[in-house]
Short mmCIF file of C-alpha atoms in Angstrom, two decimals:
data_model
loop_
_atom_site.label_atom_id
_atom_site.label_comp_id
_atom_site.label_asym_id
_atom_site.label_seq_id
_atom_site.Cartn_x
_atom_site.Cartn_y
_atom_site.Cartn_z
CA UNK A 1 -3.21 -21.00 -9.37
CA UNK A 2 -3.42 -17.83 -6.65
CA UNK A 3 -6.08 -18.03 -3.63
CA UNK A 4 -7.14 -15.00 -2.53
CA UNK A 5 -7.43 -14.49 1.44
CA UNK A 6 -9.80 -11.69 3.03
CA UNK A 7 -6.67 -9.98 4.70
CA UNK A 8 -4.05 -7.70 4.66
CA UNK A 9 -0.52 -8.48 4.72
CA UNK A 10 -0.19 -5.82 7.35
CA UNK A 11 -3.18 -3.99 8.86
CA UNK A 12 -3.61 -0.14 7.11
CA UNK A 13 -5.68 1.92 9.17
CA UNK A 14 -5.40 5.48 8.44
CA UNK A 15 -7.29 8.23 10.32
CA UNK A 16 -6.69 11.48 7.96
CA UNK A 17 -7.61 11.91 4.59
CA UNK A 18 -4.44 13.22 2.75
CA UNK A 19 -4.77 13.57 -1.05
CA UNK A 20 -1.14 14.80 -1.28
CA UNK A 21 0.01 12.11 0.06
CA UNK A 22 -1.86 9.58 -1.94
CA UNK A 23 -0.30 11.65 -5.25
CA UNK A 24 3.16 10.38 -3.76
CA UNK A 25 2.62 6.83 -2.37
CA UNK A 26 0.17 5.82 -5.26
CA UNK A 27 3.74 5.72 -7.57
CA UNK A 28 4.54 2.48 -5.47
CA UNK A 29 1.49 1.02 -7.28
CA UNK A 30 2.07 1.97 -10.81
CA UNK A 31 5.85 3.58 -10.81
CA UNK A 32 9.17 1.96 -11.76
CA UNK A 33 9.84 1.05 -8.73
CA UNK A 34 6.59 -0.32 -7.40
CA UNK A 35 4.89 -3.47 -6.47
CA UNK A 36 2.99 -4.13 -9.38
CA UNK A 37 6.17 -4.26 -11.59
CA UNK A 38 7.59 -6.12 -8.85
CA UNK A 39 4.96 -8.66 -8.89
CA UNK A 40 4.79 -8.89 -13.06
CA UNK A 41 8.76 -9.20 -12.77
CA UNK A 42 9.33 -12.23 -10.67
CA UNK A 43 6.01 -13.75 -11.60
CA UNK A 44 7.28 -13.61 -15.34
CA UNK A 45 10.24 -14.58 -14.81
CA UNK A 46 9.85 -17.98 -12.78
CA UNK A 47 9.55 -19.99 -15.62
CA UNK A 48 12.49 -20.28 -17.33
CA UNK A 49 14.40 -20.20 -14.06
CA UNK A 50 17.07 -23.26 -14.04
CA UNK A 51 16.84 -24.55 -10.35
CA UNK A 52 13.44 -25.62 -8.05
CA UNK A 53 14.56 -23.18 -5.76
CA UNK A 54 14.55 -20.40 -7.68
CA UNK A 55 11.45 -21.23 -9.12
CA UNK A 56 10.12 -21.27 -5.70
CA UNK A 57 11.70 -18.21 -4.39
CA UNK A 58 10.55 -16.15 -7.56
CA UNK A 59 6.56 -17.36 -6.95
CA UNK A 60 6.81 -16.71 -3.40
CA UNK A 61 8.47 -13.17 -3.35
CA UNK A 62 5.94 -12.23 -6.71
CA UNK A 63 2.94 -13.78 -4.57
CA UNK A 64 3.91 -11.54 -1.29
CA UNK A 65 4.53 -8.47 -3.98
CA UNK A 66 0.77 -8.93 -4.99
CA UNK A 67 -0.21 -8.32 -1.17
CA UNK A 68 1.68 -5.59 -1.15
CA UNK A 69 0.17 -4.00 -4.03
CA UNK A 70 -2.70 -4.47 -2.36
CA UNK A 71 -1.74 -2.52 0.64
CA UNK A 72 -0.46 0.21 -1.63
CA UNK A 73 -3.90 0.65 -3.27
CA UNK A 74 -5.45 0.21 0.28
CA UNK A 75 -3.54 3.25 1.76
CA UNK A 76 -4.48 5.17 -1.45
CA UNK A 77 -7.61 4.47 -1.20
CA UNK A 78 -8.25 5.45 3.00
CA UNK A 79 -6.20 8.50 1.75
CA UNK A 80 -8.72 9.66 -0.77
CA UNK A 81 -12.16 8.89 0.94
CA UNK A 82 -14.44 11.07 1.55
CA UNK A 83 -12.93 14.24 0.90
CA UNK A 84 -14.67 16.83 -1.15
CA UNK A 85 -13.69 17.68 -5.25
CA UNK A 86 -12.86 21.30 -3.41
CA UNK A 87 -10.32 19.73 -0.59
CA UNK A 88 -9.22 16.79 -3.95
CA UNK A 89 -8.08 19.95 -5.24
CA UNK A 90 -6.28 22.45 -3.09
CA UNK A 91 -4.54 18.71 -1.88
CA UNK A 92 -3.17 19.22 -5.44
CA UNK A 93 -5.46 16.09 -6.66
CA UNK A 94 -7.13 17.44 -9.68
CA UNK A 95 -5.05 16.11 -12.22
CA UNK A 96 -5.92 12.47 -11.11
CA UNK A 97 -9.39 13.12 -10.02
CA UNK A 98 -10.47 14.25 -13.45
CA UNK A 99 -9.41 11.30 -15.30
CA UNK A 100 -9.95 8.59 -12.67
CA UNK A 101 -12.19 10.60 -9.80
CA UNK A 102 -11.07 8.46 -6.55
CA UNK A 103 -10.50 5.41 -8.77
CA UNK A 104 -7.47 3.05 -7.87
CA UNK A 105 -5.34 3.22 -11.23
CA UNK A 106 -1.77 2.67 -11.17
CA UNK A 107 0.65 5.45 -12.19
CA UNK A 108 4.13 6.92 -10.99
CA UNK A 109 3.79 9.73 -8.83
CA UNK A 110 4.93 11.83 -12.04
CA UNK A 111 1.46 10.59 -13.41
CA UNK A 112 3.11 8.39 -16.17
CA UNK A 113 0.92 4.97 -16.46
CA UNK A 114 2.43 1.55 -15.53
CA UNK A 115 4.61 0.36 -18.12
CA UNK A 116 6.44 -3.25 -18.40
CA UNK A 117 9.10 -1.31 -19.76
CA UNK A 118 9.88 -0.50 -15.87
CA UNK A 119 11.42 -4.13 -15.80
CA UNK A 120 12.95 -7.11 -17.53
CA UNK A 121 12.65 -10.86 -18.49
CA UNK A 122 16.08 -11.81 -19.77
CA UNK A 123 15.76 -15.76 -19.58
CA UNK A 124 19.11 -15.34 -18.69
CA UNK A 125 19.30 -16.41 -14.62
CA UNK A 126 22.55 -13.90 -13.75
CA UNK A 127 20.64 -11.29 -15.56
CA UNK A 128 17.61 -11.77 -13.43
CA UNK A 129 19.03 -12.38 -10.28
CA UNK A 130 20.53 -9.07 -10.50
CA UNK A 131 17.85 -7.19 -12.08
CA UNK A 132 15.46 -8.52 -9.01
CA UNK A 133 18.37 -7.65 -6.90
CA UNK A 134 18.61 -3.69 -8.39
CA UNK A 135 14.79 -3.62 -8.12
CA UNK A 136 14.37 -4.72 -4.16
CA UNK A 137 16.88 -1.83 -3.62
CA UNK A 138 15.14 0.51 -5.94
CA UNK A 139 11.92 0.02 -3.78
CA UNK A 140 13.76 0.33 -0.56
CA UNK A 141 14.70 3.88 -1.63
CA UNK A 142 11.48 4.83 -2.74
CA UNK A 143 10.07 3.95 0.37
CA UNK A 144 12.50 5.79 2.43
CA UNK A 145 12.26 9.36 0.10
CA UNK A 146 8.35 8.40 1.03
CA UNK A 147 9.53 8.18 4.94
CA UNK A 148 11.31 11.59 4.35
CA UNK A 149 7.72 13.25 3.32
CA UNK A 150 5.18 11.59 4.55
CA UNK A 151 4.52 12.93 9.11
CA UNK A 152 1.37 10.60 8.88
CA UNK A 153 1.95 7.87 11.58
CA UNK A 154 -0.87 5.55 10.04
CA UNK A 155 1.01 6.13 6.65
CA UNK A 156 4.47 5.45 8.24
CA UNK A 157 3.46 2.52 10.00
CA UNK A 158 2.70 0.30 6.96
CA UNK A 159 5.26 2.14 5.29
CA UNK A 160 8.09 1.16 7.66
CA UNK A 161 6.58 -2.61 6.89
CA UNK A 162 6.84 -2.83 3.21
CA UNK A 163 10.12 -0.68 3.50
CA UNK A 164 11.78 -3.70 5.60
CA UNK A 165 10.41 -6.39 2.65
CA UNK A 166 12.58 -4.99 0.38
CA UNK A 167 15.18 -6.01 2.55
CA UNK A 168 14.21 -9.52 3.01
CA UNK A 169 13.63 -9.69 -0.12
CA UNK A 170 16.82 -8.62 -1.54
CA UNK A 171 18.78 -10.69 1.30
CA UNK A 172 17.01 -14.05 -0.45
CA UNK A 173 17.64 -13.10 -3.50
CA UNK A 174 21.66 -13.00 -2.70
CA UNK A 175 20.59 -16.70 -1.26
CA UNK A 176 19.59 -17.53 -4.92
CA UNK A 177 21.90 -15.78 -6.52
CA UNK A 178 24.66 -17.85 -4.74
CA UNK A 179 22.59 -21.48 -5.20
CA UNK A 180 23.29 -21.25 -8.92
CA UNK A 181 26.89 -19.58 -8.56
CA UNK A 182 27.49 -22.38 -6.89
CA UNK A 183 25.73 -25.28 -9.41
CA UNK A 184 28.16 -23.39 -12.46
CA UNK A 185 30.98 -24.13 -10.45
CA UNK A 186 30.44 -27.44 -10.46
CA UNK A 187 30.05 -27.80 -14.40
CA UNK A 188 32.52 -28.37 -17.22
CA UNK A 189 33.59 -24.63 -17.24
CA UNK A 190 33.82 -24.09 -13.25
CA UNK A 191 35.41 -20.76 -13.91
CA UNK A 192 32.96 -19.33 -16.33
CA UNK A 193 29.87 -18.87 -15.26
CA UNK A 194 29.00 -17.31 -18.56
CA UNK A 195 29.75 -20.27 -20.67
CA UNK A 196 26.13 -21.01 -21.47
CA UNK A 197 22.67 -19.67 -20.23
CA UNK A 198 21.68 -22.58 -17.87
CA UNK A 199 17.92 -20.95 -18.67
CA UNK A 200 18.32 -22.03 -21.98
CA UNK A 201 21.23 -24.26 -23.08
CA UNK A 202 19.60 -27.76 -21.98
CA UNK A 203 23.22 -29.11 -20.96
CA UNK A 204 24.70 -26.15 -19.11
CA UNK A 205 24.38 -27.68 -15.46
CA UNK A 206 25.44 -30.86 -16.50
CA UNK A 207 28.63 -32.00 -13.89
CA UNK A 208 32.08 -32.42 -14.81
CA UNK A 209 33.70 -35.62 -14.40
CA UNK A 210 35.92 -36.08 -11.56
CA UNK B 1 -8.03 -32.36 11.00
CA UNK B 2 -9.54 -29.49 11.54
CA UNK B 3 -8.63 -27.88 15.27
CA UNK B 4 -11.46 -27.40 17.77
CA UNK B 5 -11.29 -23.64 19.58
CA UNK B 6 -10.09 -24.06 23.13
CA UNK B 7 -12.07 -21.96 25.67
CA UNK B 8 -9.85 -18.78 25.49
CA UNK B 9 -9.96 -18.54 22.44
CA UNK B 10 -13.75 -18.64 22.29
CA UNK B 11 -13.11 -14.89 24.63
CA UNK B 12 -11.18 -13.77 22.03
CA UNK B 13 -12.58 -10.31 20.56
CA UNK B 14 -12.23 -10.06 16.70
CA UNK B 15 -9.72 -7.79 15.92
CA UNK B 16 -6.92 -9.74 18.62
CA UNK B 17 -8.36 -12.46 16.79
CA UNK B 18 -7.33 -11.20 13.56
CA UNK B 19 -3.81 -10.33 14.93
CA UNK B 20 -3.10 -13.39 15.91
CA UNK B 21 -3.68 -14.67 12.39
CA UNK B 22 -1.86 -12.12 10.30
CA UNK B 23 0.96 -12.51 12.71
CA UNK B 24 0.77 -16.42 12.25
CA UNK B 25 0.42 -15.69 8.38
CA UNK B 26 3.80 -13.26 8.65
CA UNK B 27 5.45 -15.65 10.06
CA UNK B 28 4.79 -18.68 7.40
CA UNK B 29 5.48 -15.87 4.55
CA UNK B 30 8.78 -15.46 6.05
CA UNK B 31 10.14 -18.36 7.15
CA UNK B 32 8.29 -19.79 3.35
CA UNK B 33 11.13 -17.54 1.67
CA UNK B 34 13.73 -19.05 3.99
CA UNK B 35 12.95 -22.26 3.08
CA UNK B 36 13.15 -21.48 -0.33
CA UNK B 37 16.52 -20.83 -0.29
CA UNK B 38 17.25 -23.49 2.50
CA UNK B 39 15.03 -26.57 2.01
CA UNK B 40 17.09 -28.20 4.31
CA UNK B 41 16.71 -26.36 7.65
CA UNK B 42 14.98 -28.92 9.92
CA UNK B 43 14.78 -25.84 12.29
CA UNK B 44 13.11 -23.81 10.30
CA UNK B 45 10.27 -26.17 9.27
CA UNK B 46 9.67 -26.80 12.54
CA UNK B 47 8.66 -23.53 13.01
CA UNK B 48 7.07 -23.29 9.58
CA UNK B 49 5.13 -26.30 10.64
CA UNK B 50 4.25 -25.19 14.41
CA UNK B 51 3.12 -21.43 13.28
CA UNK B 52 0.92 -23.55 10.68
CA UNK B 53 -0.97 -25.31 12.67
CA UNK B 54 -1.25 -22.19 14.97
CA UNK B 55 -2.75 -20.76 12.03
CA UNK B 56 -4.88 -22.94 11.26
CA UNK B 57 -6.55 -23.02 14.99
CA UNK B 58 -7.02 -19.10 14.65
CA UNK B 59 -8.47 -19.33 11.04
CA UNK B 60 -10.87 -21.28 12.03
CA UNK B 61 -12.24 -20.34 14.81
CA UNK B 62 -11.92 -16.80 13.50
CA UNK B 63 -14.31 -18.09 10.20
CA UNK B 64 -16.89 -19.63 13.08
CA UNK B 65 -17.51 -16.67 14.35
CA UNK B 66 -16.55 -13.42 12.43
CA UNK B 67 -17.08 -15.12 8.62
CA UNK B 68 -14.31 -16.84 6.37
CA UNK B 69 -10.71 -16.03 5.37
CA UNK B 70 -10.69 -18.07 2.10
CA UNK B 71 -13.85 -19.13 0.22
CA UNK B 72 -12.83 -22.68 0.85
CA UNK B 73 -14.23 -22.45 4.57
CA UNK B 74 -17.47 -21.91 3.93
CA UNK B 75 -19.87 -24.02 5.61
CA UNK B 76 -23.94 -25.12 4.61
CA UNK B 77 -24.81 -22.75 7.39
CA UNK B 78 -24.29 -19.29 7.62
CA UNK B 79 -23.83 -20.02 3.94
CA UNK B 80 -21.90 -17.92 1.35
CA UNK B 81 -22.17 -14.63 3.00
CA UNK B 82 -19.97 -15.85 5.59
CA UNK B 83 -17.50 -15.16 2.09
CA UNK B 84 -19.35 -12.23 0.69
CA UNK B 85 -20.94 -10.03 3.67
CA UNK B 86 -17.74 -9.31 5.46
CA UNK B 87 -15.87 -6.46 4.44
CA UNK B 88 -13.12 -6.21 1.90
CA UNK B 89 -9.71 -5.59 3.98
CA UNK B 90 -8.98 -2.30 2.25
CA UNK B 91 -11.41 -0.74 4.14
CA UNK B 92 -10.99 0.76 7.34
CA UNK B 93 -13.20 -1.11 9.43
CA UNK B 94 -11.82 -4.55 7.93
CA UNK B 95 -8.40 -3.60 10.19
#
């Protein structure tokens, strides 16, 4: 079950209106490399995980990526208010505006719709653990080619927040990565980890005998 | 148990206030991840534990005064509009 609470992660508070801007940032909402794929991924792929702890790190990291989808859409939104359809479109806005006016609706920056075909749900844990590992760097860098365009320091501000998540992120996810590395050693094929799919094969973490 | 507001905090303004809590709330996020990965760090959840209750204390009497965080902290009196009048945290004046 998810609680909501009437806060942001981290405060957005943005002074000027900047439709171009929005055009860019809104692809962390709905582009492959964004929080709502980030969220779907690890929120997805929790179940069949093999160990508590990656069960709990996967709900935790998916919950936070929900918050920051939030902030994503927040920043979008402050970006877009209150500007006129003339100033929506010499900010180079009219080719959102006319399908979704000032709408929240996530899309790449490209203006390709989310897709779940922007990640993956092996039920294999390696597979995961690397794929979550690939994706936390994947947002990192779309964050900083967002750093390189974006002079707004409201913008930059929450930017530079979610920007160090990804790092966090990715550092825990190493963490996990290494709790099961280290569980497969200690099986009856300690120097194959890819003897079975301890998501699926019920016996794989069983212990050798000493 | 629920914490009673010391005086100070009764002269906080709203928006230190609200700092206080989303840097409590940061802090629980962060260490939570921690944890996850080491559930054994009696360090750690002391701090988990100690920014908690921290939390909790600004929550609350952040929820007396300014309206409620979660929908689970609303009182008889003001009612439910302590929830529903107080504005969504996208917008500007929420932050």
């Amino acid at each position: 079950m998810f609680q909501y609470e009437k806060t942001l992660q981290y405060p957005v508070k943005i002074a000027r209106p900047n439709a171009r801007l929005a055009k860019m940032i809104i692809t962390q909402l709905g582009g492959p490399n964004g929080e709502a794929g980030a969220a779907m991924r690890y929120l997805n792929q929790r179940y069949t995980m093999p160990l508590r702890e990656l069960q709990g790190l996967l709900t935790d990291i998916g919950t936070e990526e929900l918050s920051h989808m939030e902030m994503i859409a927040a920043i979008v939104y402050q970006l877009t208010k209150g500007l006129t359809p003339e100033q929506l479109e010499a900010q180079g806005f009219a080719s959102y505006f006319v399908d979704h006016t000032t709408g929240i609706y996530p899309i790449a920056a490209s203006g390709v719709p989310f897709s779940a075909e922007t990640f993956q749900s092996t039920g294999d844990v390696l597979a995961d653990l690397h794929e979550d590992l690939a994706a936390e760097q994947k947002a990192r860098l779309t964050y900083d080619n967002i750093l390189r365009l974006a002079d707004d320091p409201d913008v930059r501000d929450a930017i530079r927040f979610l920007r160090e998540r990804e790092i966090v992120h990715y550092q825990r996810f190493g963490e996990g990565l290494r709790l099961i590395q280290e569980k497969l050693a200690q099986t009856t094929h300690p120097h194959n980890p890819y003897a079975c799919n301890p998501s699926f094969d019920q016996s794989c973490l069983r212990r050798r005998n000493r | 148990m629920r914490n009673r507001p010391n005086p100070p905090l009764e002269h906080m303004g709203k928006a230190e206030m609200m700092q206080k809590i989303r840097a409590c709330q940061f802090v629980l996020r962060d260490l939570a991840l921690y944890l996850d990965t080491h559930p054994h760090d009696q360090n750690a959840l002391r701090h988990f534990l100690m920014h908690r209750d921290e939390w909790q204390m600004y929550a609350d009497a952040y929820a007396e005064r300014f309206g409620v965080l979660r929908m689970e902290q609303v009182e008889e009196s003001p009612g439910w509009t302590a929830w529903s009048s107080t504005p969504f945290p996208w917008e500007k004046e929420a932050n």
